PDB file of C-alpha atoms and ligand atoms in Angstrom:
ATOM      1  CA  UNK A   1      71.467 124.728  52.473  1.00  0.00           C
ATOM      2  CA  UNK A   2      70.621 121.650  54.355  1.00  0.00           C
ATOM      3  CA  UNK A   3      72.246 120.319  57.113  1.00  0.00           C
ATOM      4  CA  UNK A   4      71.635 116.750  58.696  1.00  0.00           C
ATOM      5  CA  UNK A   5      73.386 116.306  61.981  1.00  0.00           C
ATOM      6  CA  UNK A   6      73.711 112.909  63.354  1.00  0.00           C
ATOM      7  CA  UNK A   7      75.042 112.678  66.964  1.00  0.00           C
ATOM      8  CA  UNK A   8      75.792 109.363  69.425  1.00  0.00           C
ATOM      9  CA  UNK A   9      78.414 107.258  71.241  1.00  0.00           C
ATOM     10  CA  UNK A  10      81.491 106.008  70.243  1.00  0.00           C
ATOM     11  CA  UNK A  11      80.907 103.057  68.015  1.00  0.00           C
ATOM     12  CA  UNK A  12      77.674 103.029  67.129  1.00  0.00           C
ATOM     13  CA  UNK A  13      78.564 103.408  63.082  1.00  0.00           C
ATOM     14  CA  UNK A  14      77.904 106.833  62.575  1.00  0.00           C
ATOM     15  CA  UNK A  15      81.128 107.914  60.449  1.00  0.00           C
ATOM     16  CA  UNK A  16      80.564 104.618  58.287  1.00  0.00           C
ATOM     17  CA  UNK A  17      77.002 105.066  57.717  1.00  0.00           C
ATOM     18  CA  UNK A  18      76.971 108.632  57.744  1.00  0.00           C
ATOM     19  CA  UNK A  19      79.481 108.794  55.029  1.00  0.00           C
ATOM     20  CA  UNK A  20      77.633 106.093  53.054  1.00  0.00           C
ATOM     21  CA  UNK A  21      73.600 108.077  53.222  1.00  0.00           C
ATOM     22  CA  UNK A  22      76.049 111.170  52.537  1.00  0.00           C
ATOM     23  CA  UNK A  23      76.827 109.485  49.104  1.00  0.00           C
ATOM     24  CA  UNK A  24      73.307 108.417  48.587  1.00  0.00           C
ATOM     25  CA  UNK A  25      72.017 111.829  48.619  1.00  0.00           C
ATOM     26  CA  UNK A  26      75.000 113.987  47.085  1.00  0.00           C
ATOM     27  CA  UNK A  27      75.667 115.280  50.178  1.00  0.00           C
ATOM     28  CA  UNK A  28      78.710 116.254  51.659  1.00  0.00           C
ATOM     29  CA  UNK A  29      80.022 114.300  55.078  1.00  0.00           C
ATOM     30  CA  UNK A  30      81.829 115.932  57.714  1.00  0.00           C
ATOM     31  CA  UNK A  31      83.330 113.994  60.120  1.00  0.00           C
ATOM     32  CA  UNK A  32      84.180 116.006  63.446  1.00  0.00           C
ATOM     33  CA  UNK A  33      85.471 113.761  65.392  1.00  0.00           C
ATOM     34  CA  UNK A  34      88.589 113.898  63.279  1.00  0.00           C
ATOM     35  CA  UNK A  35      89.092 118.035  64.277  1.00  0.00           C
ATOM     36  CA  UNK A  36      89.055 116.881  68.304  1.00  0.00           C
ATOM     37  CA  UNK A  37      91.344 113.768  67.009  1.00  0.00           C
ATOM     38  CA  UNK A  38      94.193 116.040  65.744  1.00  0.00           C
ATOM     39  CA  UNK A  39      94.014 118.001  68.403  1.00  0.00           C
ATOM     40  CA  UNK A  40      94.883 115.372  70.280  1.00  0.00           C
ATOM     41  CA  UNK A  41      96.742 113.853  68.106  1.00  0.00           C
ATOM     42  CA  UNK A  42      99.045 117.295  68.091  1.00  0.00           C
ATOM     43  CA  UNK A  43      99.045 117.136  72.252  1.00  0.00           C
ATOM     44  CA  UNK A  44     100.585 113.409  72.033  1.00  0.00           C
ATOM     45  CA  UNK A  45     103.437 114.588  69.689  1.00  0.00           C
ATOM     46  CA  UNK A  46     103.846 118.021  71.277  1.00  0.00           C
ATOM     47  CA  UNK A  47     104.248 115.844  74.561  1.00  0.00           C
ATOM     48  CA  UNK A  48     101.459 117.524  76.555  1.00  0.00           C
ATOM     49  CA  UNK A  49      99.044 115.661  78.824  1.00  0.00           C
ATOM     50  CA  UNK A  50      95.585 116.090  76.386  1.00  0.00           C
ATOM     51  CA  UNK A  51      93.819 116.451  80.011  1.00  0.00           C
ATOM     52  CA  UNK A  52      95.985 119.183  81.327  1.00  0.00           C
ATOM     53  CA  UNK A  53      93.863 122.326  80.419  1.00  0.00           C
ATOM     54  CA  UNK A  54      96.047 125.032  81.243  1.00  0.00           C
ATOM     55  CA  UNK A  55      98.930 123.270  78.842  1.00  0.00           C
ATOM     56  CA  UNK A  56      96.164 122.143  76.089  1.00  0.00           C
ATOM     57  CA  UNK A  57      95.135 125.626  75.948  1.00  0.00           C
ATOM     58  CA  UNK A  58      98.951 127.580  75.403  1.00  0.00           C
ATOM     59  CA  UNK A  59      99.410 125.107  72.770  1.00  0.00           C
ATOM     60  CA  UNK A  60      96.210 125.672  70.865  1.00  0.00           C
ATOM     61  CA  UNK A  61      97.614 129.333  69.226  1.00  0.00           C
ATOM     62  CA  UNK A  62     100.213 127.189  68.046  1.00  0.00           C
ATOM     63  CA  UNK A  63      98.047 124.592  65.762  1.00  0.00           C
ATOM     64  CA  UNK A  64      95.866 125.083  62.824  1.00  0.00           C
ATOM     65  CA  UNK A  65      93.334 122.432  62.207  1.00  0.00           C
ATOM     66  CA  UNK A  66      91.451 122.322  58.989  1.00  0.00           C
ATOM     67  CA  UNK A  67      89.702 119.907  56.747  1.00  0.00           C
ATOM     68  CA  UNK A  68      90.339 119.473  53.319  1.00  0.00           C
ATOM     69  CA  UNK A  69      88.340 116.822  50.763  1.00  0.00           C
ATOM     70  CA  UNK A  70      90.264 114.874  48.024  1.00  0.00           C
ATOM     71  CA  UNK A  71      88.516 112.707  45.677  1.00  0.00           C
ATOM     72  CA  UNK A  72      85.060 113.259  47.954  1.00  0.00           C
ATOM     73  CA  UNK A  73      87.096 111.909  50.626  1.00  0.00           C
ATOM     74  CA  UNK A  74      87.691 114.028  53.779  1.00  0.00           C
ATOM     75  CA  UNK A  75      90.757 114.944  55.150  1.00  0.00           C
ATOM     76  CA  UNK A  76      92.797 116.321  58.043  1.00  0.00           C
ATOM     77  CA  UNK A  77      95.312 118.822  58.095  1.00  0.00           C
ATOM     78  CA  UNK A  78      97.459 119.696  61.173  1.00  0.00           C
ATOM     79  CA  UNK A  79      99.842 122.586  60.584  1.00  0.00           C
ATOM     80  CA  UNK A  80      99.239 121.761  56.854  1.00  0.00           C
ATOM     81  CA  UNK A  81     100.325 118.148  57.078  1.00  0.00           C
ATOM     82  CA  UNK A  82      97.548 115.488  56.448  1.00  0.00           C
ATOM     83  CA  UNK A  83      97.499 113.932  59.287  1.00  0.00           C
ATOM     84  CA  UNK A  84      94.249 111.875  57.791  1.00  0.00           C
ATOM     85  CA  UNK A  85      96.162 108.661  58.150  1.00  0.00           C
ATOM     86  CA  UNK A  86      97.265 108.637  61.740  1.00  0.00           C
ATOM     87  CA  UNK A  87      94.742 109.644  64.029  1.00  0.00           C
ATOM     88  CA  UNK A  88      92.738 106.373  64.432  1.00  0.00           C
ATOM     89  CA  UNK A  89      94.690 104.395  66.928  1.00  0.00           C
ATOM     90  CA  UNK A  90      93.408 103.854  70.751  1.00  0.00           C
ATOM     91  CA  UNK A  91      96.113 106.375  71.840  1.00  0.00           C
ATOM     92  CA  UNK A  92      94.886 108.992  69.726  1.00  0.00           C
ATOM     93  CA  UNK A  93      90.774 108.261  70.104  1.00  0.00           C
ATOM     94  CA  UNK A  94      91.661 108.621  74.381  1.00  0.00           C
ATOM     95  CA  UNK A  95      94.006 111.676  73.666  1.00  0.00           C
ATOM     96  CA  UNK A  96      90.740 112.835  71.519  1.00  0.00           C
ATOM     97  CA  UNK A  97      88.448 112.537  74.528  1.00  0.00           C
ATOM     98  CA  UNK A  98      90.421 114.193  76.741  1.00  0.00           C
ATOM     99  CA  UNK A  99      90.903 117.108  74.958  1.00  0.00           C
ATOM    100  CA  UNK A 100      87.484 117.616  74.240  1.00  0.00           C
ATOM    101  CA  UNK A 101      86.238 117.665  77.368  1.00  0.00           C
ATOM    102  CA  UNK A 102      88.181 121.173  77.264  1.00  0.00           C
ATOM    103  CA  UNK A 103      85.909 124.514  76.785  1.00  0.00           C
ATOM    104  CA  UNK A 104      88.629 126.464  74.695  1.00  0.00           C
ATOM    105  CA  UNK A 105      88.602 123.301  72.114  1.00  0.00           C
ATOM    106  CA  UNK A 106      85.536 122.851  71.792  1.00  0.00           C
ATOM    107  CA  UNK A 107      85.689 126.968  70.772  1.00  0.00           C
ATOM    108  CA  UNK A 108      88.863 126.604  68.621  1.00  0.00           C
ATOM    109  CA  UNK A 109      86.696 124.124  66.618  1.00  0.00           C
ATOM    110  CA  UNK A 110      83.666 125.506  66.601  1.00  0.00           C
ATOM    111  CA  UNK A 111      83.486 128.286  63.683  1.00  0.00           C
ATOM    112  CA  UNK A 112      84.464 125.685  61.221  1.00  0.00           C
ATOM    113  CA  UNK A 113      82.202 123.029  61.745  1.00  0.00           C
ATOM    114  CA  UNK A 114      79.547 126.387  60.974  1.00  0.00           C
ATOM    115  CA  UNK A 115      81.324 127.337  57.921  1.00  0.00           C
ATOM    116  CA  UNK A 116      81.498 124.325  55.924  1.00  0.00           C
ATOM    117  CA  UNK A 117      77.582 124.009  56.802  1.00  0.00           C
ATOM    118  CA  UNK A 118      77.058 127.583  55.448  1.00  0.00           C
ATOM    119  CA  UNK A 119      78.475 126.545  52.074  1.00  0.00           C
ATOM    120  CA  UNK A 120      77.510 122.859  51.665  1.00  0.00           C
ATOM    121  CA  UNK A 121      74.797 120.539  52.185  1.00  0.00           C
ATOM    122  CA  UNK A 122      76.134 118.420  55.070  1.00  0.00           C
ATOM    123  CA  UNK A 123      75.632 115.503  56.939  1.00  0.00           C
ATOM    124  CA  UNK A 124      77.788 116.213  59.936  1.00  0.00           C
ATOM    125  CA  UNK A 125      78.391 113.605  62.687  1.00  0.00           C
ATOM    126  CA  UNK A 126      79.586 114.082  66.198  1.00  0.00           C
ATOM    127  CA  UNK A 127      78.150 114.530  69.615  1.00  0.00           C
ATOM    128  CA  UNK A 128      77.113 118.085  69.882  1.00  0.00           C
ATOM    129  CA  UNK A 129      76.121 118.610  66.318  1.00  0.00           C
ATOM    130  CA  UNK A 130      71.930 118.685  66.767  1.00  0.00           C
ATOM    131  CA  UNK A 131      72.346 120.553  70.011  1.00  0.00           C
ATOM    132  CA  UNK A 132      75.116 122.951  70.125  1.00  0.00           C
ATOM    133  CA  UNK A 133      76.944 123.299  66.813  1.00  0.00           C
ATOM    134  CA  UNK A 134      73.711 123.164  64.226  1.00  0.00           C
ATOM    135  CA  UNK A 135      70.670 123.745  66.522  1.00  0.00           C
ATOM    136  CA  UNK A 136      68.930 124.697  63.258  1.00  0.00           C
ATOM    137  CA  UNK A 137      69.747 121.561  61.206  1.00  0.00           C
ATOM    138  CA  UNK A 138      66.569 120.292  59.718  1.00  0.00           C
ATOM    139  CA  UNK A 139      67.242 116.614  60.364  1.00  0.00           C
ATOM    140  CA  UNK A 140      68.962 115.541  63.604  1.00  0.00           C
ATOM    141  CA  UNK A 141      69.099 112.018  64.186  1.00  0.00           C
ATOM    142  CA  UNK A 142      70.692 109.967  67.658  1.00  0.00           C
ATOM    143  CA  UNK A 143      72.192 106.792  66.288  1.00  0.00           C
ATOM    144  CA  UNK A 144      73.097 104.645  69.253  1.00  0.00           C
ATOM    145  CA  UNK A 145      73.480 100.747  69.669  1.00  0.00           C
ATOM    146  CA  UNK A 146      74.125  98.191  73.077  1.00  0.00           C
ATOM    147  CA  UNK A 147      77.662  99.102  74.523  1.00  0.00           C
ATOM    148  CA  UNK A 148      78.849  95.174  73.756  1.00  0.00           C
ATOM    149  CA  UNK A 149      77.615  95.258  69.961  1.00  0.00           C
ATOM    150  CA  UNK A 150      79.692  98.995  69.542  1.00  0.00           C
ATOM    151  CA  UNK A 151      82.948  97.456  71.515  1.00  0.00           C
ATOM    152  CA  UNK A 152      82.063  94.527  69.092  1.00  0.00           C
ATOM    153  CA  UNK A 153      82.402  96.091  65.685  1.00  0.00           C
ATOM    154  CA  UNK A 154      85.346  98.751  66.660  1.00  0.00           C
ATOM    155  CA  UNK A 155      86.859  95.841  67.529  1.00  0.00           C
ATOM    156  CA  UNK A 156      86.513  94.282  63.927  1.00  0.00           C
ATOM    157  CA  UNK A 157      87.546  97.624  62.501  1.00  0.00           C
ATOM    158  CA  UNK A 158      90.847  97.873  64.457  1.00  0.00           C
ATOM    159  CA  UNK A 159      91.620  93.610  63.362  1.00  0.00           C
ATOM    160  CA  UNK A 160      90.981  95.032  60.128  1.00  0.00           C
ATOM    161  CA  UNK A 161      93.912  97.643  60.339  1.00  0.00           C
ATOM    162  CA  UNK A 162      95.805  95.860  61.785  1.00  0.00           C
ATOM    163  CA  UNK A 163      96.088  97.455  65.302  1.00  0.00           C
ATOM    164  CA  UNK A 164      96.131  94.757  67.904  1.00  0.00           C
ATOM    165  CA  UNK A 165      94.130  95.391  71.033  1.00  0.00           C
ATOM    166  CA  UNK A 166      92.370  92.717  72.583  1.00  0.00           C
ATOM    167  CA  UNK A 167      88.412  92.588  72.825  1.00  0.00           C
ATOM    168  CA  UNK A 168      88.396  93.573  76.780  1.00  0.00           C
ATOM    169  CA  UNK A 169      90.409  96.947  75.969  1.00  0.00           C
ATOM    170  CA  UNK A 170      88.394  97.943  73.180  1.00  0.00           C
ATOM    171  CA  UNK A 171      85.473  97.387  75.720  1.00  0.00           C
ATOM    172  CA  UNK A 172      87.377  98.954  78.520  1.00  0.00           C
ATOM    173  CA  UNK A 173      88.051 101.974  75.856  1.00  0.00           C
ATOM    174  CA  UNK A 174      84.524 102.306  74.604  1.00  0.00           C
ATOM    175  CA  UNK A 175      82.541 102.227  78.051  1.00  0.00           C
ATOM    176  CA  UNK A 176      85.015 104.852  79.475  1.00  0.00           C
ATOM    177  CA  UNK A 177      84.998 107.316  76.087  1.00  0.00           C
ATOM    178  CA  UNK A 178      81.029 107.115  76.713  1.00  0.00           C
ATOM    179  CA  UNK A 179      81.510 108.156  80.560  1.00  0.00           C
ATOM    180  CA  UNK A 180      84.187 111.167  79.524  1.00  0.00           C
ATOM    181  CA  UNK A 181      81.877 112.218  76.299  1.00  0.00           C
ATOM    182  CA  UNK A 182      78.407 111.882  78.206  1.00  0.00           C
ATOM    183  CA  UNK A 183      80.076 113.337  81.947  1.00  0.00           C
ATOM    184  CA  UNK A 184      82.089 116.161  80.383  1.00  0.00           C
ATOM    185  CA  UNK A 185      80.424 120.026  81.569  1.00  0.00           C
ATOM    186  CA  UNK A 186      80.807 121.339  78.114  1.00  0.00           C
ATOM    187  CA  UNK A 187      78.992 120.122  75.037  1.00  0.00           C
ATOM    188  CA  UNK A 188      77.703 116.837  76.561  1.00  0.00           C
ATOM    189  CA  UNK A 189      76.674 114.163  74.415  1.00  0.00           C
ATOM    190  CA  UNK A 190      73.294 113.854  74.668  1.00  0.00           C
ATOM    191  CA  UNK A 191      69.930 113.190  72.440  1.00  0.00           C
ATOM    192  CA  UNK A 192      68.946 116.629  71.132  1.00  0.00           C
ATOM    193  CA  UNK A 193      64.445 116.949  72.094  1.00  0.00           C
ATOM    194  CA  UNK A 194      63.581 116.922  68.274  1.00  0.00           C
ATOM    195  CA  UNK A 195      66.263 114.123  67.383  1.00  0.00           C
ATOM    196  CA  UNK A 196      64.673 110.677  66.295  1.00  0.00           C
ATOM    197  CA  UNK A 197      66.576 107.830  67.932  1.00  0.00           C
ATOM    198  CA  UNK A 198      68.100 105.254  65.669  1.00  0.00           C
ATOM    199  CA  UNK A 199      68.966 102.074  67.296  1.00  0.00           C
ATOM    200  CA  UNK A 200      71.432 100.515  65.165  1.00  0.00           C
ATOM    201  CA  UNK A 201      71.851  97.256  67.595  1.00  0.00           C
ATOM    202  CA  UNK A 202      69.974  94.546  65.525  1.00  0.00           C
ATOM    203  CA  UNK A 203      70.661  95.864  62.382  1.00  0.00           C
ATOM    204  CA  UNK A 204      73.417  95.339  59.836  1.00  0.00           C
ATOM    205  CA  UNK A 205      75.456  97.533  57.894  1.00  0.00           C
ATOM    206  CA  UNK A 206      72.567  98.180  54.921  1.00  0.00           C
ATOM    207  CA  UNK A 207      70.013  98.190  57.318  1.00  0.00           C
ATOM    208  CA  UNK A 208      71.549 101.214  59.482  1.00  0.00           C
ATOM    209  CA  UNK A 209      71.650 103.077  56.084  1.00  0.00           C
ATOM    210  CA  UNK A 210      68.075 102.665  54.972  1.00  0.00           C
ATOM    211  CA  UNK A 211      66.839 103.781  58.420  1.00  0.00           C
ATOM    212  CA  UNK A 212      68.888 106.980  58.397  1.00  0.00           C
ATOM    213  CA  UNK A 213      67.858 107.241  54.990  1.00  0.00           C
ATOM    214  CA  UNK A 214      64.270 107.000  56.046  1.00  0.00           C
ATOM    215  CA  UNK A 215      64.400 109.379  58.923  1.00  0.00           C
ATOM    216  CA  UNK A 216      66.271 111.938  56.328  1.00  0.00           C
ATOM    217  CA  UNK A 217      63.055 111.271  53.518  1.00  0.00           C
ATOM    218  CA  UNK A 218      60.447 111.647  56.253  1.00  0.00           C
ATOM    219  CA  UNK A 219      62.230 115.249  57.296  1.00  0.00           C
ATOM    220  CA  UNK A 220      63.174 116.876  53.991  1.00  0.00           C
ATOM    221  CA  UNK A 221      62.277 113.932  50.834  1.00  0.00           C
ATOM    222  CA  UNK A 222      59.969 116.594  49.281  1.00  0.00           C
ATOM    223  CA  UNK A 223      62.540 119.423  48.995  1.00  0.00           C
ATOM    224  CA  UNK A 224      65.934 117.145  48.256  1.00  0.00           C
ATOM    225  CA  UNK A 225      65.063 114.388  45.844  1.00  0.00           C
TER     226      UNK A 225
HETATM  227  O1   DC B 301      83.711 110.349  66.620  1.00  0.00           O
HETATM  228  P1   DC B 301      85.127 110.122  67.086  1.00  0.00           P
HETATM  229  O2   DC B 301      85.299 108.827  67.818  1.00  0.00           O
HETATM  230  O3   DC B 301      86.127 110.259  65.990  1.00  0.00           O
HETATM  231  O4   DC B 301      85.406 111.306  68.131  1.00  0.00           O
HETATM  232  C1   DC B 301      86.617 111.434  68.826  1.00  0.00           C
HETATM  233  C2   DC B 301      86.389 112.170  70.149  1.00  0.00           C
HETATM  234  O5   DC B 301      86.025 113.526  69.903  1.00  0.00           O
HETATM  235  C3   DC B 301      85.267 111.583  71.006  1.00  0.00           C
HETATM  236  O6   DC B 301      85.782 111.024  72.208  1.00  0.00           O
HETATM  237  C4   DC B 301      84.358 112.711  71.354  1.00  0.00           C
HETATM  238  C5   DC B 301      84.930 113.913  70.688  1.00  0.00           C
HETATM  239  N1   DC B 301      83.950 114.603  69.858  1.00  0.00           N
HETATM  240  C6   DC B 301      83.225 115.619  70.435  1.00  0.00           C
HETATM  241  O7   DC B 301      83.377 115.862  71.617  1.00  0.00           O
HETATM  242  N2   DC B 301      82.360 116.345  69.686  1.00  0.00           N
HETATM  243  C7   DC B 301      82.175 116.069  68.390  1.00  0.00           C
HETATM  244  N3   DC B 301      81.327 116.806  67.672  1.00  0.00           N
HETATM  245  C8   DC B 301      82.892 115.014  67.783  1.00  0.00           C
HETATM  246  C9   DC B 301      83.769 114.293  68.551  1.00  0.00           C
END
């Protein structure tokens, strides 16, 4: 199996474009920053602070997080209830955070993320994927961009649902979810030695694809197409 594991900051494009070189090459994409956003999603409804560990940690025996795919598409499943469709507001992307600055989380998580790479070939996006969760992977790629141009376009996205926060709270949101992911003790996001940097500032949507693409070719071309 081959596994592709693209980590960076909030932002930056990598569930968009991941999903998109996914298609390209018939492989599968796992998103798993939706597993630490029903978590936290869970934590909001339960009515428990996602930052208090000791109460994150008696409700975790209670939840059941998995991922499911339907029509290629991936989706969440808290308790059993697709929860796909609800964990991409502000509330839930801080409650996120929070939560997965938390060891026992990060471990609850962990032994699916392996499985599905086990079975499938993946590209998997995150923050820990290339140096925690897949130290093997044969590609690992660091797609970043400028903190303003990553505020920018989740601030397009969120117009584009329909979920009204201003441009300075998006900001606000973005610079601090880089300080909690990139500060946090466990599983910090960082560039993994043998990951190639992709800086997807200047470039557009197509663009971003073709250089993830040709980072992917470069590793493993000869062997996948
Ligand atoms: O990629 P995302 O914005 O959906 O991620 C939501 C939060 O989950 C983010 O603040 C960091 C965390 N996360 C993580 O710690 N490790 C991962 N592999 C994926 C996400």
């Amino acid at each position: 199996m081959y596994a592709i594991a693209i980590d960076g900051p909030a932002g930056a494009g990598k569930s968009t474009i991941s999903r998109e070189a996914a298609k390209r090459i018939g492989f599968l994409y796992v998103d798993t920053g939706a597993l630490y956003r029903a978590v936290g999603y869970d934590m909001l409804k339960s009515r428990i602070d996602p930052a208090d560990e000791k109460a994150v940690c008696t409700r975790l025996p209670q939840i059941e997080v998995a991922f499911g795919y339907e029509d290629g598409e991936q989706q969440i499943y808290l308790n059993k209830e697709n929860i796909t469709a609800n964990i991409r507001t502000p509330q839930v992307s801080a409650a996120a955070s929070a939560v997965s600055a938390i060891g026992q989380v990060r471990q609850f998580l962990f032994g699916q993320q392996q499985n599905i790479a086990r079975e499938n070939n993946i590209i998997m996006d995150g923050r820990d994927i290339g140096t925690v969760v897949l130290p093997d992977a044969q590609v690992k790629i660091y797609l970043t961009a400028a903190v303003e141009e990553r505020a920018r376009r989740r601030f397009a996205e969120l117009q584009e649902k329909g979920i009204g926060s201003g441009f300075d709270e998006v900001l606000a949101d973005v610079k601090k979810r880089d300080e909690n992911d990139t500060k946090r003790k466990v599983a910090p996001l960082r560039q993994a030695p043998d990951a190639i940097l992709v800086d997807t500032t200047a470039l557009d949507f197509e663009q971003s694809v073709q250089a993830v693409l040709a980072v992917i070719k470069e590793k493993i071309g000869q062997e996948i197409i």
